[in-house]
């Protein structure tokens, strides 16, 4: 069953990202609205993605979840990257890759440590900050993903009905 409140937040965040991209394209220098939007839009998307992954883990085996992530995230990212290259632009859609890699890291960790506590994933987040190569902004976005994941684990968000 879909949660309409999460759909509302996702819709709001989508509009925030679109507005941020429009501001980025139309304004040659940073403005305050663009800065404010960038502080919450992608981190909140990662939070929600982690939150929703926890729900999916209880319903599907990990192989099906990875296949789902490949077909729903990787395939569109590759197609759009090819289209952007053909149009003369270089766009890798780093956010989609960050969601995919965050999902794979959590699923891999859970397959090795089924009753894992939060410490292992927090350690992975710290290692991502130490590694000098920041792949698809993962060192910044992964902590928000695991915050959402563990918010669901501990039942932090109890929406009123």
Coordinates of N, CA and C in Angstrom, one line a residue:
X1 N 0.8 -1.2 0.0 CA 0.0 0.0 0.0 C 0.9 1.3 0.0
X2 N 0.6 2.2 -0.9 CA 1.4 3.4 -1.0 C 1.1 4.3 0.1
X3 N 2.1 5.0 0.6 CA 2.0 6.0 1.6 C 1.9 7.4 1.0
X4 N 0.7 8.0 1.0 CA 0.5 9.2 0.3 C 1.4 10.3 0.9
X5 N 1.7 10.2 2.2 CA 2.6 11.3 2.8 C 4.0 11.2 2.2
X6 N 4.5 10.0 2.0 CA 5.8 9.9 1.4 C 5.7 10.4 -0.1
X7 N 4.6 10.1 -0.8 CA 4.5 10.6 -2.1 C 4.4 12.1 -2.2
X8 N 3.8 12.7 -1.2 CA 3.8 14.2 -1.1 C 5.2 14.7 -1.0
X9 N 6.0 14.1 0.0 CA 7.3 14.6 0.2 C 8.2 14.4 -1.1
X10 N 8.0 13.2 -1.7 CA 8.8 13.0 -2.9 C 8.4 14.0 -4.0
X11 N 7.1 14.3 -4.2 CA 6.7 15.3 -5.1 C 7.3 16.7 -4.8
X12 N 7.3 17.1 -3.6 CA 7.9 18.3 -3.2 C 9.3 18.4 -3.5
X13 N 10.0 17.3 -3.2 CA 11.5 17.2 -3.5 C 11.8 17.2 -4.9
X14 N 10.9 16.6 -5.7 CA 11.1 16.6 -7.2 C 11.0 18.1 -7.7
X15 N 10.0 18.8 -7.2 CA 9.8 20.2 -7.6 C 11.0 21.0 -7.1
X16 N 11.6 20.7 -6.0 CA 12.8 21.4 -5.5 C 14.0 21.2 -6.4
X17 N 14.2 19.9 -6.8 CA 15.3 19.6 -7.7 C 15.1 20.3 -9.0
X18 N 13.9 20.3 -9.6 CA 13.7 21.0 -10.9 C 13.9 22.5 -10.7
X19 N 13.4 23.1 -9.7 CA 13.6 24.5 -9.4 C 15.1 24.8 -9.3
X20 N 15.8 23.9 -8.5 CA 17.3 24.1 -8.4 C 18.0 24.0 -9.7
X21 N 17.6 23.1 -10.6 CA 18.3 23.0 -11.9 C 17.9 24.2 -12.7
X22 N 16.7 24.7 -12.6 CA 16.3 25.9 -13.4 C 17.2 27.1 -12.9
X23 N 17.3 27.3 -11.6 CA 18.1 28.4 -11.1 C 19.5 28.3 -11.5
X24 N 20.0 27.0 -11.5 CA 21.4 26.8 -11.9 C 21.6 27.2 -13.3
X25 N 20.6 26.9 -14.2 CA 20.8 27.2 -15.6 C 20.6 28.7 -15.9
X26 N 19.7 29.3 -15.2 CA 19.3 30.7 -15.5 C 20.1 31.8 -14.8
X27 N 20.7 31.4 -13.6 CA 21.5 32.4 -12.8 C 22.9 32.0 -12.9
X28 N 23.7 32.9 -13.4 CA 25.2 32.6 -13.6 C 25.9 32.4 -12.2
X29 N 25.4 33.0 -11.2 CA 26.1 32.9 -9.9 C 25.1 32.3 -8.9
X30 N 25.7 31.8 -7.8 CA 24.8 31.1 -6.8 C 23.9 32.2 -6.2
X31 N 22.7 31.8 -5.9 CA 21.8 32.7 -5.1 C 21.3 31.9 -3.9
X32 N 20.7 32.6 -3.0 CA 20.3 32.0 -1.7 C 19.3 30.9 -1.9
X33 N 18.3 31.1 -2.7 CA 17.3 30.0 -2.9 C 18.0 28.7 -3.4
X34 N 18.9 28.8 -4.3 CA 19.6 27.6 -4.9 C 20.4 27.0 -3.7
X35 N 21.1 27.7 -2.9 CA 21.8 27.2 -1.8 C 20.9 26.5 -0.8
X36 N 19.8 27.1 -0.5 CA 18.8 26.5 0.4 C 18.3 25.2 -0.1
X37 N 17.9 25.2 -1.4 CA 17.4 23.9 -2.0 C 18.4 22.8 -2.0
X38 N 19.7 23.1 -2.3 CA 20.7 22.1 -2.3 C 21.0 21.5 -0.9
X39 N 20.6 22.2 0.1 CA 20.9 21.7 1.5 C 20.0 20.6 1.9
X40 N 18.8 20.5 1.2 CA 17.9 19.4 1.7 C 17.4 18.5 0.6
X41 N 17.4 18.9 -0.7 CA 16.7 18.1 -1.7 C 17.3 16.7 -1.9
X42 N 18.6 16.6 -2.2 CA 19.2 15.3 -2.4 C 19.4 14.5 -1.1
X43 N 19.8 15.2 0.0 CA 19.8 14.4 1.2 C 18.5 13.8 1.6
X44 N 17.4 14.5 1.4 CA 16.1 14.0 1.8 C 15.7 12.8 0.9
X45 N 16.0 12.9 -0.4 CA 15.8 11.8 -1.3 C 16.5 10.6 -0.9
X46 N 17.8 10.7 -0.5 CA 18.5 9.6 0.0 C 17.9 9.0 1.3
X47 N 17.5 9.9 2.2 CA 16.8 9.4 3.4 C 15.6 8.6 3.1
X48 N 14.8 9.1 2.2 CA 13.5 8.4 1.8 C 13.9 7.1 1.1
X49 N 14.9 7.1 0.3 CA 15.3 5.9 -0.4 C 15.8 4.8 0.5
X50 N 16.6 5.2 1.6 CA 17.0 4.2 2.6 C 15.8 3.7 3.4
X51 N 14.9 4.6 3.7 CA 13.6 4.2 4.4 C 12.8 3.2 3.6
X52 N 12.7 3.5 2.3 CA 11.9 2.5 1.5 C 12.6 1.2 1.2
X53 N 14.0 1.3 1.2 CA 14.7 0.0 1.0 C 14.4 -1.0 2.1
X54 N 14.4 -0.4 3.3 CA 14.1 -1.3 4.5 C 12.8 -2.0 4.3
X55 N 11.8 -1.3 3.8 CA 10.5 -2.0 3.6 C 10.6 -3.0 2.6
X56 N 11.3 -2.8 1.5 CA 11.5 -3.8 0.4 C 12.2 -5.0 0.9
X57 N 13.2 -4.8 1.8 CA 14.0 -6.0 2.2 C 13.1 -7.0 2.9
X58 N 12.1 -6.6 3.6 CA 11.2 -7.5 4.3 C 10.3 -8.2 3.4
X59 N 10.1 -7.7 2.2 CA 9.2 -8.4 1.2 C 9.8 -9.2 0.1
X60 N 11.1 -8.9 -0.2 CA 11.7 -9.5 -1.4 C 13.1 -10.1 -1.0
X61 N 13.5 -11.1 -1.7 CA 14.9 -11.6 -1.6 C 15.9 -10.6 -2.1
X62 N 17.1 -10.6 -1.6 CA 18.1 -9.6 -2.0 C 18.4 -9.6 -3.5
X63 N 18.5 -10.8 -4.1 CA 18.8 -10.9 -5.5 C 17.7 -10.2 -6.4
X64 N 16.4 -10.3 -6.0 CA 15.4 -9.6 -6.7 C 15.5 -8.1 -6.5
X65 N 15.9 -7.7 -5.3 CA 16.0 -6.3 -5.0 C 17.1 -5.7 -5.8
X66 N 18.3 -6.4 -6.0 CA 19.4 -5.9 -6.8 C 18.9 -5.8 -8.2
X67 N 18.3 -6.8 -8.7 CA 17.8 -6.8 -10.1 C 16.8 -5.7 -10.3
X68 N 15.9 -5.4 -9.4 CA 15.0 -4.3 -9.4 C 15.8 -3.0 -9.5
X69 N 16.8 -2.8 -8.7 CA 17.6 -1.6 -8.7 C 18.3 -1.4 -10.0
X70 N 18.8 -2.5 -10.6 CA 19.4 -2.4 -11.9 C 18.5 -2.0 -13.0
X71 N 17.3 -2.6 -13.0 CA 16.3 -2.2 -14.0 C 15.7 -0.9 -13.8
X72 N 15.5 -0.5 -12.6 CA 14.8 0.8 -12.3 C 15.7 2.0 -12.1
X73 N 17.0 1.8 -11.8 CA 17.9 2.9 -11.6 C 19.1 2.9 -12.6
X74 N 19.8 1.7 -12.8 CA 21.0 1.7 -13.6 C 20.6 1.8 -15.1
X75 N 19.6 1.1 -15.5 CA 19.2 1.1 -16.9 C 18.8 2.5 -17.4
X76 N 17.9 3.2 -16.7 CA 17.6 4.6 -17.1 C 18.8 5.5 -17.0
X77 N 19.7 5.3 -16.0 CA 20.8 6.2 -15.9 C 21.8 6.0 -17.1
X78 N 21.9 4.8 -17.5 CA 22.8 4.5 -18.7 C 22.2 5.1 -20.0
X79 N 20.9 4.8 -20.1 CA 20.2 5.3 -21.3 C 20.3 6.9 -21.4
X80 N 20.0 7.5 -20.3 CA 20.0 9.0 -20.3 C 21.4 9.5 -20.5
X81 N 22.4 8.8 -19.9 CA 23.8 9.2 -20.1 C 24.2 9.2 -21.6
X82 N 23.8 8.1 -22.2 CA 24.0 7.9 -23.7 C 23.4 9.0 -24.5
X83 N 22.1 9.3 -24.2 CA 21.4 10.4 -24.8 C 22.1 11.7 -24.6
X84 N 22.5 12.0 -23.4 CA 23.1 13.3 -23.2 C 24.5 13.4 -23.9
X85 N 25.2 12.2 -24.0 CA 26.4 12.2 -24.8 C 26.2 12.5 -26.3
X86 N 25.1 11.9 -26.8 CA 24.7 12.1 -28.2 C 24.3 13.5 -28.5
X87 N 23.8 14.2 -27.5 CA 23.4 15.6 -27.6 C 24.6 16.5 -27.3
X88 N 25.7 16.0 -27.0 CA 26.9 16.8 -26.8 C 27.1 17.2 -25.4
X89 N 26.5 16.6 -24.5 CA 26.6 17.0 -23.1 C 27.2 15.8 -22.3
X90 N 27.9 16.0 -21.2 CA 28.3 14.9 -20.4 C 27.6 15.0 -19.1
X91 N 26.7 14.0 -18.9 CA 25.9 13.9 -17.7 C 25.9 12.5 -17.2
X92 N 26.4 12.2 -16.0 CA 26.4 10.8 -15.5 C 25.3 10.5 -14.6
X93 N 24.5 11.5 -14.2 CA 23.3 11.3 -13.3 C 23.8 10.7 -12.0
X94 N 24.8 11.4 -11.3 CA 25.5 10.8 -10.2 C 24.5 10.4 -9.0
X95 N 23.4 11.1 -8.9 CA 22.5 10.8 -7.8 C 21.9 9.4 -8.0
X96 N 21.5 9.1 -9.2 CA 21.0 7.7 -9.4 C 22.0 6.6 -9.1
X97 N 23.3 6.9 -9.4 CA 24.3 5.9 -9.1 C 24.6 5.9 -7.6
X98 N 24.4 7.0 -6.9 CA 24.6 7.0 -5.5 C 23.5 6.2 -4.8
X99 N 22.2 6.3 -5.3 CA 21.1 5.5 -4.7 C 21.4 4.0 -5.0
X100 N 21.8 3.7 -6.2 CA 22.1 2.3 -6.5 C 23.2 1.7 -5.6
X101 N 24.4 2.5 -5.6 CA 25.5 2.0 -4.8 C 25.1 1.9 -3.3
X102 N 24.4 2.8 -2.8 CA 24.0 2.8 -1.4 C 23.1 1.6 -1.1
X103 N 22.2 1.3 -2.0 CA 21.3 0.1 -1.9 C 22.2 -1.2 -1.9
X104 N 23.1 -1.3 -2.8 CA 23.9 -2.5 -3.0 C 24.8 -2.6 -1.7
X105 N 25.3 -1.5 -1.2 CA 26.2 -1.6 0.0 C 25.3 -2.2 1.2
X106 N 24.1 -1.6 1.4 CA 23.3 -2.1 2.5 C 22.9 -3.5 2.3
X107 N 22.5 -3.9 1.1 CA 22.1 -5.3 0.8 C 23.2 -6.2 1.0
X108 N 24.4 -5.9 0.5 CA 25.6 -6.7 0.7 C 25.9 -6.9 2.2
X109 N 25.8 -5.8 2.9 CA 26.1 -5.8 4.4 C 25.1 -6.7 5.1
X110 N 23.9 -6.6 4.7 CA 22.8 -7.4 5.4 C 22.9 -8.9 5.0
X111 N 23.4 -9.2 3.8 CA 23.6 -10.6 3.4 C 24.7 -11.2 4.2
X112 N 25.8 -10.5 4.5 CA 26.9 -11.0 5.4 C 26.5 -10.9 6.8
X113 N 25.8 -9.9 7.2 CA 25.4 -9.7 8.7 C 23.9 -9.6 8.8
X114 N 23.2 -10.7 8.7 CA 21.7 -10.6 8.7 C 21.1 -9.8 9.9
X115 N 21.7 -9.9 11.0 CA 21.2 -9.2 12.2 C 22.1 -8.0 12.6
X116 N 22.5 -7.4 11.5 CA 23.5 -6.3 11.7 C 23.0 -5.2 12.5
X117 N 23.8 -4.6 13.3 CA 23.5 -3.4 14.0 C 23.9 -2.2 13.1
X118 N 23.8 -1.1 13.6 CA 24.0 0.1 12.9 C 25.5 0.4 12.7
X119 N 26.3 -0.2 13.6 CA 27.8 0.2 13.6 C 28.5 -0.1 12.3
X120 N 28.2 -1.3 11.7 CA 28.9 -1.6 10.5 C 28.7 -0.7 9.3
X121 N 27.4 -0.2 9.2 CA 27.1 0.7 8.1 C 27.6 2.1 8.4
X122 N 27.7 2.5 9.6 CA 28.3 3.7 10.0 C 29.8 3.7 9.8
X123 N 30.4 2.6 10.0 CA 31.8 2.4 9.7 C 32.1 2.5 8.2
X124 N 31.2 1.9 7.4 CA 31.3 2.1 6.0 C 31.2 3.5 5.6
X125 N 30.3 4.2 6.1 CA 30.1 5.7 5.8 C 31.3 6.5 6.2
X126 N 32.0 6.1 7.3 CA 33.2 6.8 7.7 C 34.3 6.5 6.8
X127 N 34.4 5.2 6.3 CA 35.5 4.9 5.4 C 35.3 5.6 4.1
X128 N 34.0 5.8 3.6 CA 33.8 6.5 2.4 C 34.3 7.9 2.5
X129 N 34.2 8.5 3.7 CA 34.8 9.9 3.9 C 36.3 9.9 3.9
X130 N 36.9 8.8 4.3 CA 38.4 8.8 4.4 C 39.0 8.5 3.0
X131 N 38.3 7.7 2.2 CA 38.8 7.4 0.8 C 38.9 8.7 0.0
X132 N 40.1 8.9 -0.6 CA 40.3 10.2 -1.3 C 39.5 10.4 -2.6
X133 N 39.0 9.3 -3.1 CA 38.2 9.4 -4.3 C 36.7 9.4 -4.0
X134 N 36.0 10.4 -4.2 CA 34.6 10.5 -3.9 C 33.8 10.1 -5.1
X135 N 33.4 8.8 -5.2 CA 32.7 8.3 -6.3 C 31.2 8.7 -6.2
X136 N 30.7 9.3 -7.2 CA 29.3 9.8 -7.4 C 28.7 10.5 -6.1
X137 N 29.6 11.2 -5.4 CA 29.2 12.0 -4.2 C 28.7 11.0 -3.1
X138 N 29.1 9.8 -3.1 CA 28.7 8.8 -2.2 C 29.1 9.1 -0.7
X139 N 30.2 9.7 -0.6 CA 30.7 10.0 0.8 C 29.7 11.0 1.5
X140 N 29.1 11.9 0.7 CA 28.2 12.9 1.2 C 26.8 12.3 1.4
X141 N 26.3 11.5 0.4 CA 24.9 11.0 0.3 C 24.6 9.7 1.1
X142 N 25.6 8.8 1.2 CA 25.4 7.6 1.9 C 24.9 7.7 3.4
X143 N 25.5 8.6 4.2 CA 25.0 8.7 5.5 C 23.5 9.1 5.6
X144 N 23.0 9.8 4.7 CA 21.5 10.1 4.7 C 20.7 8.9 4.4
X145 N 21.3 8.1 3.5 CA 20.6 6.8 3.1 C 20.5 5.9 4.3
X146 N 21.6 5.7 5.1 CA 21.5 4.8 6.2 C 20.7 5.4 7.4
X147 N 20.7 6.8 7.4 CA 19.8 7.4 8.4 C 18.3 7.0 8.2
X148 N 17.9 7.1 6.9 CA 16.6 6.7 6.5 C 16.3 5.2 6.7
X149 N 17.3 4.4 6.4 CA 17.2 3.0 6.6 C 17.0 2.6 8.1
X150 N 17.8 3.2 8.9 CA 17.7 2.9 10.4 C 16.5 3.6 11.0
X151 N 16.0 4.7 10.4 CA 14.8 5.3 10.9 C 13.6 4.3 10.8
X152 N 13.6 3.6 9.7 CA 12.6 2.6 9.4 C 12.8 1.4 10.4
X153 N 14.1 1.0 10.6 CA 14.4 -0.2 11.4 C 13.9 0.1 12.8
X154 N 14.1 1.2 13.4 CA 13.7 1.5 14.8 C 12.3 2.0 14.9
X155 N 11.7 2.2 13.7 CA 10.3 2.8 13.8 C 10.2 4.2 14.2
X156 N 11.3 5.0 13.8 CA 11.4 6.4 14.2 C 10.2 7.2 13.6
X157 N 9.8 6.9 12.4 CA 8.7 7.7 11.8 C 7.4 6.9 11.9
X158 N 6.6 7.3 12.8 CA 5.3 6.7 13.0 C 4.3 7.7 12.6
X159 N 3.9 7.6 11.3 CA 3.0 8.5 10.8 C 1.6 8.4 11.4
X160 N 1.0 9.5 11.8 CA -0.4 9.4 12.3 C -1.4 9.0 11.2
X161 N -2.3 8.2 11.5 CA -3.3 7.7 10.5 C -4.4 8.6 10.4

